[in-house]
Coordinates of C-alpha atoms and ligand atoms in Angstrom, one line a residue:
M12 CA 2.8 27.4 7.8
C13 CA 0.9 30.6 8.7
G14 CA 2.0 33.9 7.2
I15 CA 3.0 36.8 9.4
V16 CA 3.6 40.5 8.5
G17 CA 4.4 43.5 10.7
Y18 CA 5.2 47.1 10.0
I19 CA 6.5 50.0 12.1
G20 CA 7.3 53.3 10.5
K21 CA 5.7 56.5 9.2
K22 CA 3.3 55.0 6.6
K23 CA -0.2 53.7 7.0
A24 CA 0.3 50.2 8.3
F25 CA -3.0 48.6 7.2
P26 CA -2.5 48.5 3.4
I27 CA 1.1 47.4 3.8
I28 CA 0.1 44.6 6.1
V29 CA -2.9 43.5 4.0
N30 CA -1.0 43.4 0.7
G31 CA 1.8 41.5 2.5
L32 CA -0.8 39.0 3.7
K33 CA -2.1 38.5 0.2
R34 CA 1.5 37.7 -0.9
L35 CA 1.8 35.2 2.0
E36 CA -1.6 33.6 1.5
Y37 CA 0.0 30.5 0.0
R38 CA 1.3 29.7 3.5
G39 CA -2.2 29.4 5.0
Y40 CA -5.6 30.8 4.0
D41 CA -8.3 29.6 6.4
S42 CA -8.6 32.9 8.2
S43 CA -6.7 36.1 8.7
G44 CA -6.5 39.2 10.9
V45 CA -4.7 42.4 11.7
A46 CA -4.0 44.5 14.8
I47 CA -3.3 48.2 14.2
L48 CA -2.2 50.7 16.8
D49 CA -3.6 54.1 16.1
K50 CA -2.4 57.5 17.1
E51 CA -4.5 57.5 20.2
H52 CA -2.9 54.2 21.1
N53 CA -6.0 52.2 20.6
L54 CA -5.3 48.6 19.6
N55 CA -7.8 47.8 16.8
V56 CA -8.1 44.1 15.9
Y57 CA -10.0 42.8 12.9
K58 CA -10.2 39.0 12.3
K59 CA -12.3 36.9 9.8
K60 CA -12.6 33.4 8.7
G61 CA -11.8 32.9 5.0
K62 CA -9.5 34.7 2.6
V63 CA -7.5 37.8 3.3
I64 CA -9.8 39.7 0.9
E65 CA -12.8 39.0 3.2
M66 CA -11.0 40.2 6.3
E67 CA -9.9 43.3 4.4
A68 CA -13.5 44.1 3.4
F69 CA -14.7 43.6 7.0
A70 CA -11.9 45.8 8.4
L71 CA -12.3 48.6 5.8
A72 CA -15.8 49.2 7.1
N73 CA -13.9 51.1 9.8
N74 CA -11.6 54.0 9.5
I75 CA -8.2 52.3 10.1
E76 CA -5.5 54.7 11.0
G77 CA -2.1 53.9 12.5
N78 CA 1.4 53.3 11.4
I79 CA 2.3 50.2 13.6
G80 CA 0.6 46.9 13.0
I81 CA 0.8 43.2 12.7
G82 CA -1.1 40.7 10.4
H83 CA -1.6 37.0 10.1
T84 CA -3.0 34.5 7.6
R85 CA -3.7 31.2 9.3
W86 CA -3.3 27.5 8.6
A87 CA -5.2 25.9 11.5
T88 CA -3.5 23.5 13.8
H89 CA -5.2 24.0 17.2
G90 CA -8.8 24.9 16.9
E91 CA -11.0 25.0 13.8
A92 CA -10.9 27.8 11.3
N93 CA -13.2 30.5 12.6
D94 CA -13.2 34.2 13.5
V95 CA -12.3 33.6 17.1
N96 CA -9.4 31.3 16.4
A97 CA -8.0 33.6 13.8
H98 CA -4.9 35.6 14.9
P99 CA -4.0 38.1 16.4
H100 CA -4.8 36.9 19.9
I101 CA -5.1 39.4 22.7
N102 CA -4.8 39.3 26.5
T103 CA -7.9 39.8 28.6
D104 CA -7.4 43.6 29.0
G105 CA -7.0 43.9 25.2
D106 CA -3.7 45.8 25.4
I107 CA -1.4 43.1 24.0
A108 CA -1.8 41.4 20.6
I109 CA 0.2 38.5 19.2
I110 CA 0.6 36.7 15.9
H111 CA 2.2 33.3 15.8
N112 CA 3.4 30.7 13.2
G113 CA 4.3 27.3 14.6
I114 CA 3.1 25.1 17.5
I115 CA 3.3 25.7 21.2
E116 CA 3.8 22.1 22.3
N117 CA 3.3 22.6 26.0
Y118 CA 0.3 24.9 25.6
N119 CA -2.0 22.6 27.6
A120 CA 0.2 22.7 30.7
L121 CA 0.6 26.5 30.3
K122 CA -3.1 27.0 29.8
K123 CA -4.0 25.0 32.9
A124 CA -1.6 27.0 35.0
L125 CA -3.0 30.3 33.6
E126 CA -6.6 29.2 34.2
Q127 CA -5.7 28.4 37.8
R128 CA -4.5 32.0 38.1
G129 CA -7.9 33.2 36.8
Y130 CA -7.2 33.7 33.0
Q131 CA -10.1 32.9 30.7
F132 CA -9.5 31.7 27.2
R133 CA -11.6 32.8 24.3
S134 CA -10.1 30.6 21.6
Q135 CA -9.0 27.0 21.2
T136 CA -5.6 28.0 19.9
D137 CA -2.2 27.3 21.4
T138 CA -1.2 30.9 20.6
E139 CA -3.6 32.6 23.0
V140 CA -1.5 31.2 26.0
V141 CA 1.4 33.4 25.0
A142 CA -0.7 36.5 25.1
H143 CA -1.9 35.7 28.6
L144 CA 1.6 34.5 29.7
I145 CA 3.1 37.9 28.7
D146 CA 0.3 39.7 30.5
D147 CA 0.8 37.5 33.6
I148 CA 4.5 38.2 33.7
Q149 CA 4.0 41.9 33.3
K150 CA 1.4 41.9 36.1
N151 CA 3.8 40.1 38.5
V152 CA 7.2 41.5 37.6
Q153 CA 8.1 45.1 36.6
V154 CA 9.5 44.4 33.1
D155 CA 8.9 46.0 29.7
L156 CA 7.2 44.2 26.8
A157 CA 10.4 42.8 25.3
E158 CA 11.6 41.3 28.6
A159 CA 8.1 39.9 29.3
V160 CA 8.2 38.3 25.8
R161 CA 11.6 36.8 26.5
L162 CA 10.6 35.4 29.9
A163 CA 7.4 34.0 28.5
L164 CA 9.2 32.3 25.6
N165 CA 11.6 30.7 28.1
E166 CA 8.6 28.8 29.4
V167 CA 7.4 27.8 25.9
V168 CA 8.4 24.5 24.2
G169 CA 7.8 24.3 20.5
A170 CA 8.2 26.1 17.3
Y171 CA 7.4 29.7 16.8
A172 CA 7.8 32.9 14.9
I173 CA 5.9 35.5 16.8
V174 CA 5.3 39.2 16.7
V175 CA 3.9 41.1 19.7
I176 CA 2.4 44.6 19.9
S177 CA 1.3 46.4 23.0
K178 CA -0.6 49.7 23.5
K179 CA 1.3 50.4 26.6
E180 CA 4.5 50.6 24.5
P181 CA 3.2 51.9 21.3
D182 CA 6.5 52.5 19.6
K183 CA 7.8 49.0 19.1
L184 CA 7.2 45.5 17.7
V185 CA 8.8 42.6 19.5
V186 CA 9.6 39.6 17.4
A187 CA 11.1 36.2 18.3
K188 CA 11.8 33.0 16.5
M189 CA 12.4 29.3 17.1
S190 CA 12.3 26.9 14.2
S191 CA 9.8 28.9 12.1
P192 CA 11.1 31.4 9.5
M193 CA 11.2 35.1 10.1
V194 CA 12.8 37.9 8.1
I195 CA 13.3 41.6 9.0
G196 CA 13.2 44.2 6.2
F197 CA 15.0 47.5 6.6
G198 CA 13.3 50.5 4.9
D199 CA 14.2 54.2 5.2
G200 CA 13.5 54.9 8.8
E201 CA 11.0 52.0 9.0
L202 CA 11.1 48.3 9.6
Y203 CA 9.1 45.3 8.3
V204 CA 8.9 41.8 9.5
A205 CA 7.5 38.8 7.6
S206 CA 7.5 35.0 7.3
D207 CA 9.5 35.3 4.0
G208 CA 10.7 38.0 1.6
S209 CA 7.7 38.1 -0.7
P210 CA 5.7 40.8 1.2
L211 CA 8.9 42.9 1.5
I212 CA 10.3 43.3 -2.0
E213 CA 8.0 46.1 -3.0
H214 CA 9.2 48.1 0.0
T215 CA 12.8 47.1 0.5
R216 CA 15.4 44.5 -0.6
R217 CA 17.6 44.9 2.5
V218 CA 16.8 42.0 4.8
S219 CA 18.2 40.1 7.8
Y220 CA 17.2 36.7 8.9
I221 CA 16.6 36.2 12.6
E222 CA 18.2 33.0 13.9
D223 CA 16.5 30.4 16.1
G224 CA 16.5 31.4 19.7
Q225 CA 16.8 35.1 19.0
M226 CA 14.4 38.0 19.5
A227 CA 14.4 41.5 18.1
V228 CA 12.8 44.8 19.2
L229 CA 11.9 47.0 16.2
H230 CA 11.6 50.6 17.1
L231 CA 9.5 53.4 15.5
N232 CA 12.6 55.4 14.7
G233 CA 13.9 52.5 12.5
E234 CA 16.4 51.2 15.1
I235 CA 16.6 47.5 15.9
E236 CA 18.0 45.6 18.9
I237 CA 18.6 41.9 18.7
K238 CA 19.4 39.5 21.5
S239 CA 19.2 35.8 22.3
L240 CA 16.3 34.4 24.3
K241 CA 19.0 33.7 26.9
D242 CA 19.5 37.5 27.1
N243 CA 22.8 37.8 25.3
V244 CA 23.1 40.8 23.0
V245 CA 23.6 40.1 19.3
Q246 CA 25.7 42.7 17.5
N247 CA 24.7 44.3 14.2
P248 CA 22.4 42.1 12.2
Y249 CA 23.9 40.7 8.9
I250 CA 22.0 42.5 6.1
E251 CA 21.5 40.7 2.8
E252 CA 19.9 41.7 -0.5
L253 CA 16.7 39.9 -1.5
S254 CA 17.1 38.7 -5.1
I255 CA 13.5 37.8 -6.0
S256 CA 11.7 40.0 -8.5
L257 CA 8.2 41.4 -8.2
E258 CA 7.3 39.8 -11.5
A259 CA 8.3 36.4 -10.2
I260 CA 5.6 36.5 -7.5
E261 CA 2.8 37.7 -9.7
K262 CA 0.6 35.7 -12.1
G263 CA 1.9 37.4 -15.3
G264 CA -1.3 37.0 -17.3
F265 CA -2.0 33.4 -16.3
E266 CA -5.2 32.6 -14.4
H267 CA -3.4 30.7 -11.7
F268 CA 0.1 30.5 -10.3
M269 CA 0.2 26.8 -11.0
M270 CA -0.3 27.2 -14.7
K271 CA 2.3 30.0 -14.8
E272 CA 4.7 27.8 -13.0
I273 CA 4.1 24.8 -15.3
H274 CA 4.9 27.1 -18.2
E275 CA 8.0 28.4 -16.5
Q276 CA 9.6 25.0 -16.4
P277 CA 11.7 25.4 -19.6
Q278 CA 13.3 28.5 -18.2
A279 CA 13.5 27.1 -14.6
I280 CA 15.4 24.1 -15.8
L281 CA 17.7 26.2 -17.9
N282 CA 18.4 28.3 -14.7
S283 CA 19.1 25.2 -12.7
I284 CA 21.6 23.7 -15.1
R285 CA 23.2 27.0 -16.3
G286 CA 26.8 27.4 -15.3
R287 CA 26.8 23.9 -13.8
M288 CA 27.5 21.9 -17.0
S289 CA 29.6 22.6 -20.0
L290 CA 28.9 20.9 -23.3
E291 CA 32.2 22.1 -24.7
Q292 CA 34.3 20.9 -21.9
M293 CA 32.0 17.9 -21.2
K294 CA 32.1 18.8 -17.6
I295 CA 29.7 19.1 -14.6
S296 CA 30.5 21.4 -11.8
L297 CA 28.1 21.6 -8.8
G298 CA 29.8 24.1 -6.4
G299 CA 28.6 22.2 -3.4
I300 CA 30.2 19.0 -4.6
N301 CA 33.5 20.5 -5.8
K302 CA 34.4 21.7 -2.3
F303 CA 33.8 18.3 -0.8
E304 CA 34.9 15.9 -3.6
S305 CA 36.5 13.4 -1.2
S306 CA 33.3 13.1 0.9
F307 CA 31.3 12.3 -2.2
K308 CA 34.0 10.0 -3.7
N309 CA 34.2 8.0 -0.5
A310 CA 30.6 8.0 0.5
E311 CA 29.4 4.5 1.3
R312 CA 25.7 5.4 1.3
I313 CA 23.5 8.3 0.4
I314 CA 20.3 8.9 2.3
I315 CA 17.8 11.2 0.7
V316 CA 15.2 12.8 3.1
A317 CA 12.2 14.8 1.9
C318 CA 8.4 15.0 2.0
G319 CA 5.7 15.0 -0.7
T320 CA 6.7 16.0 -4.2
S321 CA 10.3 16.5 -3.0
W322 CA 10.3 12.8 -1.8
H323 CA 9.1 11.8 -5.3
S324 CA 12.1 13.6 -6.9
G325 CA 14.3 11.9 -4.2
L326 CA 13.0 8.5 -5.5
I327 CA 14.1 9.5 -9.0
G328 CA 17.4 10.5 -7.5
E329 CA 17.8 7.0 -6.1
Y330 CA 17.4 5.5 -9.5
L331 CA 19.8 8.0 -11.1
I332 CA 22.6 7.8 -8.5
E333 CA 22.5 4.0 -8.2
E334 CA 22.4 3.6 -12.0
L335 CA 25.1 6.1 -12.8
A336 CA 27.4 6.4 -9.8
R337 CA 26.8 2.9 -8.3
V338 CA 26.3 4.2 -4.8
N339 CA 23.8 2.7 -2.5
V340 CA 20.9 5.1 -2.0
D341 CA 18.0 5.0 0.5
V342 CA 15.1 7.4 0.2
E343 CA 13.3 8.3 3.4
Y344 CA 10.2 10.1 4.4
A345 CA 11.7 12.7 6.6
S346 CA 8.9 12.3 9.2
E347 CA 9.6 8.6 9.6
F348 CA 13.4 8.8 9.4
R349 CA 13.7 11.2 12.3
Y350 CA 11.8 9.1 14.7
R351 CA 13.2 5.6 14.1
N352 CA 16.8 6.0 15.3
P353 CA 18.4 5.3 11.9
V354 CA 21.8 3.8 11.6
L355 CA 24.1 6.5 10.2
S356 CA 27.9 6.9 10.0
E357 CA 30.3 9.7 9.1
K358 CA 30.7 8.0 5.7
D359 CA 27.1 8.6 4.9
I360 CA 25.8 11.6 3.0
V361 CA 22.4 12.8 3.8
I362 CA 20.7 14.8 1.1
A363 CA 17.7 16.9 2.0
I364 CA 15.4 18.0 -0.8
S365 CA 13.0 20.8 -0.1
Q366 CA 11.4 23.5 -2.3
S367 CA 10.7 25.8 0.6
G368 CA 13.7 24.8 2.7
E369 CA 11.4 25.2 5.7
T370 CA 9.6 21.9 6.0
A371 CA 9.7 21.0 9.7
D372 CA 10.0 17.2 9.3
T373 CA 12.9 17.6 6.8
K374 CA 14.6 20.0 9.0
A375 CA 14.3 17.7 12.0
A376 CA 15.6 14.8 10.0
L377 CA 18.7 16.9 9.0
E378 CA 19.3 17.9 12.6
L379 CA 19.3 14.2 13.6
A380 CA 21.7 13.3 10.7
K381 CA 23.9 16.2 11.8
Q382 CA 24.0 14.9 15.4
K383 CA 25.1 11.5 14.1
G384 CA 27.9 13.0 12.1
A385 CA 26.7 12.5 8.6
F386 CA 27.7 15.0 5.8
I387 CA 24.6 17.1 5.0
Y388 CA 23.8 18.3 1.5
G389 CA 20.7 20.4 0.6
I390 CA 18.7 20.8 -2.6
C391 CA 16.5 23.8 -1.9
N392 CA 14.7 26.4 -4.0
V393 CA 14.3 29.2 -1.5
V394 CA 17.6 31.0 -1.1
G395 CA 18.6 31.6 2.5
S396 CA 15.9 29.2 3.8
S397 CA 16.5 27.3 7.1
I398 CA 17.5 24.1 5.4
A399 CA 19.9 25.8 3.0
R400 CA 21.5 27.5 5.9
M401 CA 21.9 24.3 8.1
T402 CA 23.6 22.1 5.4
D403 CA 27.3 21.6 4.9
A404 CA 26.9 22.2 1.2
G405 CA 24.2 22.2 -1.4
S406 CA 22.7 23.3 -4.7
Y407 CA 19.9 25.7 -5.2
T408 CA 17.4 24.7 -7.8
H409 CA 17.0 28.4 -9.0
A410 CA 13.4 27.7 -10.1
G411 CA 12.3 31.1 -8.9
P412 CA 9.4 31.5 -6.3
E413 CA 6.9 28.7 -6.5
I414 CA 3.6 30.1 -5.1
G415 CA 1.0 27.5 -6.3
V416 CA 0.6 25.0 -3.4
A417 CA 1.0 22.1 -5.9
S418 CA 4.7 21.8 -6.8
T419 CA 5.5 21.7 -10.5
K420 CA 8.7 23.5 -11.5
A421 CA 10.2 22.6 -8.1
F422 CA 9.9 19.0 -9.0
T423 CA 11.5 19.2 -12.5
T424 CA 14.3 21.4 -11.3
Q425 CA 15.0 19.1 -8.3
V426 CA 15.3 16.2 -10.7
S427 CA 17.5 18.2 -13.0
I428 CA 19.9 18.9 -10.1
L429 CA 19.8 15.2 -9.1
V430 CA 20.8 14.3 -12.7
L431 CA 23.8 16.6 -12.5
L432 CA 24.7 15.3 -9.0
A433 CA 24.5 11.7 -10.2
L434 CA 26.6 12.5 -13.2
Q435 CA 29.2 14.4 -11.3
L436 CA 29.4 11.6 -8.7
A437 CA 29.7 9.0 -11.5
E438 CA 32.6 11.0 -13.0
L439 CA 34.3 11.2 -9.6
R440 CA 33.9 7.6 -9.0
G441 CA 34.8 6.6 -12.6
T442 CA 31.5 4.8 -13.3
I443 CA 30.6 6.6 -16.4
S444 CA 32.2 6.6 -19.9
S445 CA 32.9 9.8 -21.8
P446 CA 30.5 9.0 -24.6
K447 CA 27.7 8.3 -22.1
L448 CA 28.4 11.5 -20.2
N449 CA 28.4 13.4 -23.5
E450 CA 25.1 11.9 -24.4
F451 CA 23.5 12.9 -21.1
L452 CA 24.8 16.5 -21.3
N453 CA 23.5 16.9 -24.8
E454 CA 20.1 15.5 -23.9
L455 CA 19.9 17.7 -20.7
D456 CA 20.6 20.7 -22.9
L457 CA 17.6 19.8 -25.1
L458 CA 15.1 19.4 -22.3
P459 CA 13.8 23.0 -22.0
A460 CA 12.9 23.0 -25.7
K461 CA 11.3 19.6 -25.4
I462 CA 9.1 20.8 -22.5
E463 CA 8.0 23.8 -24.7
K464 CA 6.8 21.2 -27.2
I465 CA 4.8 19.3 -24.6
L466 CA 3.2 22.5 -23.5
E467 CA 1.8 22.8 -27.0
S468 CA -0.4 19.8 -26.2
D469 CA -2.2 21.8 -23.5
S470 CA -5.6 22.1 -25.4
Y471 CA -5.6 18.4 -26.2
I472 CA -4.9 17.5 -22.5
K473 CA -7.8 19.9 -21.6
E474 CA -10.1 17.8 -23.8
I475 CA -9.0 14.7 -22.0
A476 CA -9.7 16.5 -18.7
E477 CA -13.2 17.3 -19.9
V478 CA -13.9 13.6 -20.4
F479 CA -12.6 12.5 -17.0
Q480 CA -13.5 15.5 -14.8
D481 CA -16.3 13.7 -13.0
S482 CA -14.3 10.5 -12.2
S483 CA -14.1 9.5 -8.6
N484 CA -10.9 7.6 -8.8
F485 CA -7.7 7.5 -10.9
L486 CA -4.9 5.0 -11.1
Y487 CA -1.4 6.0 -12.3
L488 CA 1.1 3.4 -13.4
G489 CA 4.7 3.6 -14.2
R490 CA 7.9 1.5 -14.1
G491 CA 11.5 2.3 -13.3
F492 CA 12.3 6.0 -13.6
N493 CA 8.6 6.6 -14.3
F494 CA 7.2 4.9 -11.2
P495 CA 7.9 8.1 -9.1
V496 CA 6.2 10.1 -11.8
A497 CA 3.1 7.9 -11.4
L498 CA 3.2 8.8 -7.7
E499 CA 3.7 12.5 -8.5
G500 CA 0.9 12.5 -11.1
A501 CA -1.5 11.0 -8.5
L502 CA -0.5 13.5 -5.8
K503 CA -1.0 16.4 -8.2
L504 CA -4.5 15.2 -9.0
K505 CA -5.6 14.5 -5.5
E506 CA -4.2 17.6 -3.9
I507 CA -5.9 20.1 -6.2
S508 CA -9.0 18.3 -7.5
Y509 CA -9.8 16.2 -4.4
I510 CA -10.2 13.1 -6.7
H511 CA -8.9 10.0 -5.1
A512 CA -5.8 8.8 -7.0
E513 CA -3.1 6.2 -6.5
G514 CA 0.2 5.8 -8.1
Y515 CA 1.6 2.3 -8.4
P516 CA 4.6 0.5 -10.0
A517 CA 2.9 -0.9 -13.1
A518 CA 3.9 -4.5 -12.3
E519 CA 2.5 -4.2 -8.7
M520 CA -1.0 -3.6 -10.1
K521 CA -1.7 -7.3 -10.3
H522 CA -1.0 -7.7 -6.6
G523 CA -4.0 -5.8 -5.6
P524 CA -5.1 -2.6 -7.3
I525 CA -6.2 -4.5 -10.4
A526 CA -9.3 -5.3 -8.4
L527 CA -10.3 -1.7 -8.8
I528 CA -10.3 -1.7 -12.6
D529 CA -13.6 -1.6 -14.3
K530 CA -15.1 0.5 -17.2
N531 CA -15.2 3.6 -15.0
M532 CA -11.6 3.6 -13.9
P533 CA -9.3 6.0 -15.7
V534 CA -5.7 4.6 -15.7
V535 CA -2.9 6.9 -16.6
V536 CA 0.0 4.8 -17.9
L537 CA 3.5 6.2 -18.2
A538 CA 4.9 4.3 -21.2
P539 CA 7.7 6.3 -22.8
N540 CA 10.7 4.5 -24.5
C541 CA 12.4 2.5 -21.8
Q542 CA 14.1 -0.8 -21.1
H543 CA 10.8 -2.2 -19.7
Y544 CA 8.7 -1.0 -22.6
E545 CA 7.4 -4.4 -23.5
K546 CA 6.5 -5.1 -19.9
V547 CA 4.6 -1.9 -19.7
I548 CA 2.7 -2.9 -22.8
S549 CA 1.7 -6.1 -21.0
N550 CA 0.5 -4.0 -18.1
V551 CA -1.6 -1.9 -20.4
E552 CA -3.1 -5.0 -21.9
E553 CA -4.1 -6.2 -18.4
V554 CA -5.9 -2.9 -17.9
K555 CA -7.6 -3.0 -21.3
T556 CA -8.8 -6.6 -20.7
R557 CA -10.6 -5.3 -17.6
K558 CA -12.1 -2.4 -19.6
G559 CA -10.1 0.3 -17.7
R560 CA -10.0 3.6 -19.6
I561 CA -6.4 4.1 -20.6
I562 CA -4.7 7.5 -20.9
A563 CA -1.1 6.9 -22.0
V564 CA 2.0 9.1 -22.0
V565 CA 4.2 7.8 -24.8
T566 CA 7.2 8.8 -26.8
E567 CA 6.5 10.5 -30.1
G568 CA 5.9 8.0 -32.9
D569 CA 4.7 5.2 -30.6
T570 CA 2.2 2.9 -32.3
E571 CA 1.9 -0.1 -29.9
V572 CA 0.4 1.7 -26.9
E573 CA -1.6 3.9 -29.2
A574 CA -3.4 0.9 -30.5
L575 CA -4.5 0.0 -26.9
A576 CA -5.1 3.4 -25.2
E577 CA -8.2 5.6 -25.5
Y578 CA -6.0 8.7 -25.3
V579 CA -2.4 9.1 -26.1
I580 CA -0.2 12.1 -25.1
E581 CA 3.1 12.2 -26.8
I582 CA 6.3 13.5 -25.4
P583 CA 9.6 14.0 -27.3
N584 CA 12.2 11.2 -27.2
T585 CA 15.0 11.4 -24.6
L586 CA 17.1 9.2 -22.4
E587 CA 15.1 7.0 -20.1
A588 CA 16.8 8.5 -17.0
L589 CA 15.7 12.0 -18.1
S590 CA 12.2 11.0 -19.2
P591 CA 10.6 11.9 -15.8
I592 CA 11.4 15.6 -16.5
L593 CA 9.2 15.4 -19.6
S594 CA 6.6 12.8 -18.7
V595 CA 5.4 14.6 -15.5
V596 CA 4.4 17.7 -17.5
P597 CA 1.3 16.3 -19.1
L598 CA 0.2 15.0 -15.7
Q599 CA 0.6 18.4 -14.2
L600 CA -1.6 19.9 -17.0
L601 CA -4.2 17.1 -16.7
A602 CA -4.5 17.6 -12.9
Y603 CA -4.7 21.4 -13.4
H604 CA -7.5 21.3 -16.0
I605 CA -9.5 18.7 -14.1
A606 CA -9.3 20.8 -10.9
V607 CA -10.3 24.0 -12.7
M608 CA -13.3 22.2 -14.3
R609 CA -14.4 21.0 -10.9
G610 CA -14.3 24.5 -9.6
C611 CA -11.5 23.9 -7.1
N612 CA -9.1 26.5 -5.9
V613 CA -6.0 25.3 -7.7
D614 CA -3.5 27.6 -6.1
Q615 CA -4.8 27.2 -2.6
P616 CA -6.4 23.8 -2.2
R617 CA -8.4 23.0 0.9
N618 CA -6.5 22.0 4.0
L619 CA -3.0 22.5 2.5
A620 CA -0.3 25.0 2.8
K621 CA 2.8 25.6 0.7
S622 CA 5.4 25.2 3.4
V623 CA 4.7 22.8 6.1
T624 CA 6.5 24.3 9.1
V625 CA 4.8 22.1 11.7
E626 CA 5.4 18.4 12.4
Ligands
AGP17 C1 3.5 19.2 -3.5 O1 2.6 19.5 -4.5 C2 3.0 19.4 -2.1 N1 2.4 20.7 -2.0 C3 3.9 18.9 -1.0 O2 3.8 17.5 -1.1 C4 5.3 19.4 -0.9 O3 6.1 18.9 -1.9 C5 5.9 19.0 0.5 O4 5.1 19.6 1.5 C6 7.3 19.3 0.7 O5 7.6 20.6 0.6 P1 9.1 21.1 0.5 O6 9.6 20.7 -0.8 O7 9.0 22.6 0.6 O8 9.9 20.6 1.6

């Protein structure tokens, strides 16, 4: 989850690395650091707790020269966030520096063995062991840095993307990867390395993804050697073009990425459905399904694995696929699925949903499903991400980079893809009539414009936020397709405003949470037109009777809920199965405004990171 950047070439390394770290800060932001090799081969290390900008100011008090360097922005796993635990970590002599993303699972055993050999540790991190291990190997065997890194990593168990620099070999960076993302950028006689493409695009679009179990030596003359950690040479790296634009990773006039991304949803949905459905031909065509029609047609069960917001969209996927295509669907937390020896067969399809495509638990769940012979399908946003590359087939959401830690456009585009998938499956299996399919396609087509309309309510939603900004708890209620939206609304609020919030199926309220309701409890009720509308009204009545403060999301023109609720946010009418794509938008805005009013860092909430690459 940490961000790593490295540069080797003719330019000044420090500004390139610091700007890169700022672009990667969404991956982790509790501390950061750089190590720069100057012309006299001094290894200058600057580390600081806090944001990259604080480390930059601290480092700039010195004259930082040098055209080789590495940098890191941290999301703490082992050891609290402080200056000492920040990366890079160095060996005792101070000639080797290392940055690392991931977890060294056997670090305790390695640390004990190194301590017995006289090594003293400065930090509480797992990473520091690798610096000493490389040092130890080089002191005992006559090998160069790359070989020492390779030998060291053969002793390491865990996940890592690492970059190592040494003042004894001041013309190279050594990088290696196992289960954590790493991309190499090819400039003109210079090389870059980073956790993802965002720090690279202003320098180069030519990139290559290092595979798990591989390492690379990046040379000052722009040459690169790749080999496996088992010491087999890998011929010429496969070079691809990065397609993301610089605009897409900047705030574009919005105060926060989250607000920009909320506003990007109409376009993002358009991008996710474009070319995949045709109103004229009344057809859906998801490339990933077309190639494997028989697997989908004959599937006996679909298992969706995901985490967080992606798990919420998976729940909506369950409602959609079961309703439209009549296939049994189970939705699993990836972290639970992978450890409970699930029953899987070759007739099962496992769908992984992940914005980043790098979530460690989701990856591990997929690996397990693969071992058990299931067909694997991916719904990812980040092109070329690990999950996208390990699946048999899949569909990108095409939402564009999502940088705010709280997912917004990732959710609505994932649900859009799930709608298409459910419809195509229904067509294949003959469980949908032509008029119904037609109705769905027409309504899907109208969604972007309907979201634009909801965005016009922003200032009204801000007024509601002002009223409730000091609440300590929130309850979110929804039924059917809107139950997962209640979960998602609650997650949005808690992750960025730190207010405790719970999402519940509206009818479950009376089995416990109703005890929480009093005159201080805001209750957000999702009550758009739906088959259970009358039942939702009864639930709203139950809240009102207990003096709960009701904020309701309703379909335009609704009068019944309006009569009961303190605040009513209207969304345009649509099919019930599509309503989550609309009803979630006011909840995103409400969470956003409350968080801003409470002075929270909306894009980088405490303790969180955008892509969770550790278990
Ligand atoms: C959402 O707002 C969260 N930040 C988080 O729950 C996220 O959805 C989860 O970590 C899964 O990430 P992924 O979609 O990249 O796999």
